[in-house]
């Protein structure tokens, strides 16, 4: 079992920045890929960014060049994943979720989500 807790959301103006954090606890030794997803109003949940154990990253085209994902695996008890969001746009508004996967791509759990609102 992995527990995920996101933080760092809020209200920001267009062009502003936010940094999201996600703390993973529990069976963290089973975590491989870590990622961020979002659900924008009236839309299905979509992936935003992924980071592998070797820190290889992958971004959705809509956020590439503006968002940066990173992770901290130094702690054996808790792992962290971050999402630095710059040059935010109103279309980035939504609930952002942390998600982690095991060695075979199986989802190990979702966080409760954190709201990001970008005003125009």
Short mmCIF file of C-alpha atoms in Angstrom, two decimals:
data_model
loop_
_atom_site.label_atom_id
_atom_site.label_comp_id
_atom_site.label_asym_id
_atom_site.label_seq_id
_atom_site.Cartn_x
_atom_site.Cartn_y
_atom_site.Cartn_z
CA UNK A 1 0.00 0.00 0.00
CA UNK A 2 1.21 3.45 -0.90
CA UNK A 3 -0.27 6.64 0.48
CA UNK A 4 0.05 9.85 -1.52
CA UNK A 5 -0.52 13.37 -0.28
CA UNK A 6 -0.35 16.34 -2.63
CA UNK A 7 0.17 19.96 -1.68
CA UNK A 8 1.03 23.29 -3.25
CA UNK A 9 -2.04 24.12 -5.29
CA UNK A 10 -3.69 27.51 -5.24
CA UNK A 11 -4.82 30.53 -7.19
CA UNK A 12 -2.38 32.27 -9.49
CA UNK A 13 -2.57 34.78 -12.32
CA UNK A 14 -1.75 33.96 -15.93
CA UNK A 15 1.98 33.75 -16.37
CA UNK A 16 2.57 32.87 -12.74
CA UNK A 17 4.17 29.82 -11.15
CA UNK A 18 3.26 27.14 -8.67
CA UNK A 19 5.19 24.20 -7.27
CA UNK A 20 3.28 21.06 -6.42
CA UNK A 21 4.61 18.44 -4.04
CA UNK A 22 3.56 14.86 -3.45
CA UNK A 23 4.72 12.77 -0.53
CA UNK A 24 4.56 9.00 -0.94
CA UNK A 25 4.67 6.78 2.13
CA UNK A 26 4.03 3.15 2.92
CA UNK A 27 5.45 0.54 0.54
CA UNK A 28 7.69 3.06 -1.23
CA UNK A 29 10.19 0.36 -2.19
CA UNK A 30 7.76 -0.81 -4.85
CA UNK A 31 7.57 2.59 -6.55
CA UNK A 32 9.10 2.98 -9.96
CA UNK A 33 7.55 5.65 -12.19
CA UNK A 34 6.04 8.70 -10.53
CA UNK A 35 3.79 11.15 -12.25
CA UNK A 36 1.32 13.95 -12.27
CA UNK A 37 -2.12 13.94 -13.84
CA UNK A 38 -4.85 16.54 -13.96
CA UNK A 39 -8.55 16.77 -14.48
CA UNK A 40 -9.67 20.00 -16.04
CA UNK A 41 -13.30 21.16 -15.73
CA UNK A 42 -15.58 19.08 -17.92
CA UNK A 43 -12.74 16.85 -19.13
CA UNK A 44 -11.35 13.43 -18.37
CA UNK A 45 -8.27 12.97 -16.27
CA UNK A 46 -5.10 13.28 -18.36
CA UNK A 47 -1.45 12.68 -17.75
CA UNK A 48 0.80 15.69 -17.43
CA UNK A 49 4.30 14.47 -16.65
CA UNK A 50 6.10 11.25 -15.74
CA UNK A 51 9.50 10.55 -14.25
CA UNK A 52 11.20 7.18 -14.18
CA UNK A 53 13.59 5.78 -11.59
CA UNK A 54 16.56 6.96 -13.70
CA UNK A 55 15.00 10.46 -13.78
CA UNK A 56 14.01 10.20 -17.42
CA UNK A 57 11.08 12.52 -17.93
CA UNK A 58 8.15 12.69 -20.30
CA UNK A 59 5.70 15.55 -20.71
CA UNK A 60 2.35 16.08 -22.34
CA UNK A 61 2.72 18.40 -25.35
CA UNK A 62 0.50 21.01 -23.72
CA UNK A 63 2.91 21.52 -20.82
CA UNK A 64 6.31 20.74 -22.34
CA UNK A 65 8.70 23.62 -21.84
CA UNK A 66 6.61 25.12 -19.04
CA UNK A 67 6.41 22.34 -16.43
CA UNK A 68 9.28 20.45 -14.81
CA UNK A 69 8.88 17.20 -12.92
CA UNK A 70 11.47 16.00 -10.41
CA UNK A 71 11.72 13.40 -7.66
CA UNK A 72 13.56 12.80 -4.42
CA UNK A 73 14.25 9.16 -3.60
CA UNK A 74 16.88 9.65 -0.93
CA UNK A 75 14.59 8.73 1.96
CA UNK A 76 13.84 5.00 2.39
CA UNK A 77 10.60 5.83 4.19
CA UNK A 78 9.18 8.58 2.04
CA UNK A 79 9.57 9.49 -1.60
CA UNK A 80 8.72 12.85 -3.08
CA UNK A 81 7.71 14.00 -6.53
CA UNK A 82 7.43 17.63 -7.53
CA UNK A 83 5.90 19.58 -10.37
CA UNK A 84 7.24 23.06 -11.04
CA UNK A 85 4.70 24.88 -13.15
CA UNK A 86 5.76 28.09 -14.88
CA UNK A 87 4.07 30.34 -17.41
CA UNK A 88 0.70 29.10 -16.25
CA UNK A 89 -2.32 29.55 -18.47
CA UNK A 90 -6.04 29.55 -17.64
CA UNK A 91 -6.33 26.20 -19.44
CA UNK A 92 -4.02 24.69 -16.81
CA UNK A 93 -6.82 25.09 -14.27
CA UNK A 94 -7.88 21.82 -12.74
CA UNK A 95 -7.30 19.30 -10.00
CA UNK A 96 -3.80 17.86 -10.07
CA UNK A 97 -3.19 14.32 -8.87
CA UNK A 98 -0.06 12.42 -7.99
CA UNK A 99 0.19 8.83 -9.17
CA UNK A 100 2.90 6.20 -8.78
CA UNK A 101 3.47 2.92 -10.55
CA UNK A 102 5.13 -0.35 -9.68
CA UNK A 103 7.75 -2.19 -11.75
CA UNK A 104 5.22 -3.48 -14.30
CA UNK A 105 3.35 -0.20 -14.71
CA UNK A 106 0.61 -1.06 -12.27
CA UNK A 107 -0.83 1.97 -10.51
CA UNK A 108 -0.10 1.84 -6.80
CA UNK A 109 -2.43 4.62 -5.82
CA UNK A 110 -3.72 8.13 -6.28
CA UNK A 111 -3.57 11.14 -4.05
CA UNK A 112 -6.59 13.21 -3.11
CA UNK A 113 -5.69 15.95 -5.57
CA UNK A 114 -4.82 19.60 -5.21
CA UNK A 115 -6.70 22.42 -6.95
CA UNK A 116 -4.85 24.73 -9.32
CA UNK A 117 -6.69 27.78 -10.56
CA UNK A 118 -5.16 30.17 -13.08
CA UNK A 119 -7.01 33.44 -13.51
CA UNK A 120 -6.94 35.41 -16.75
#
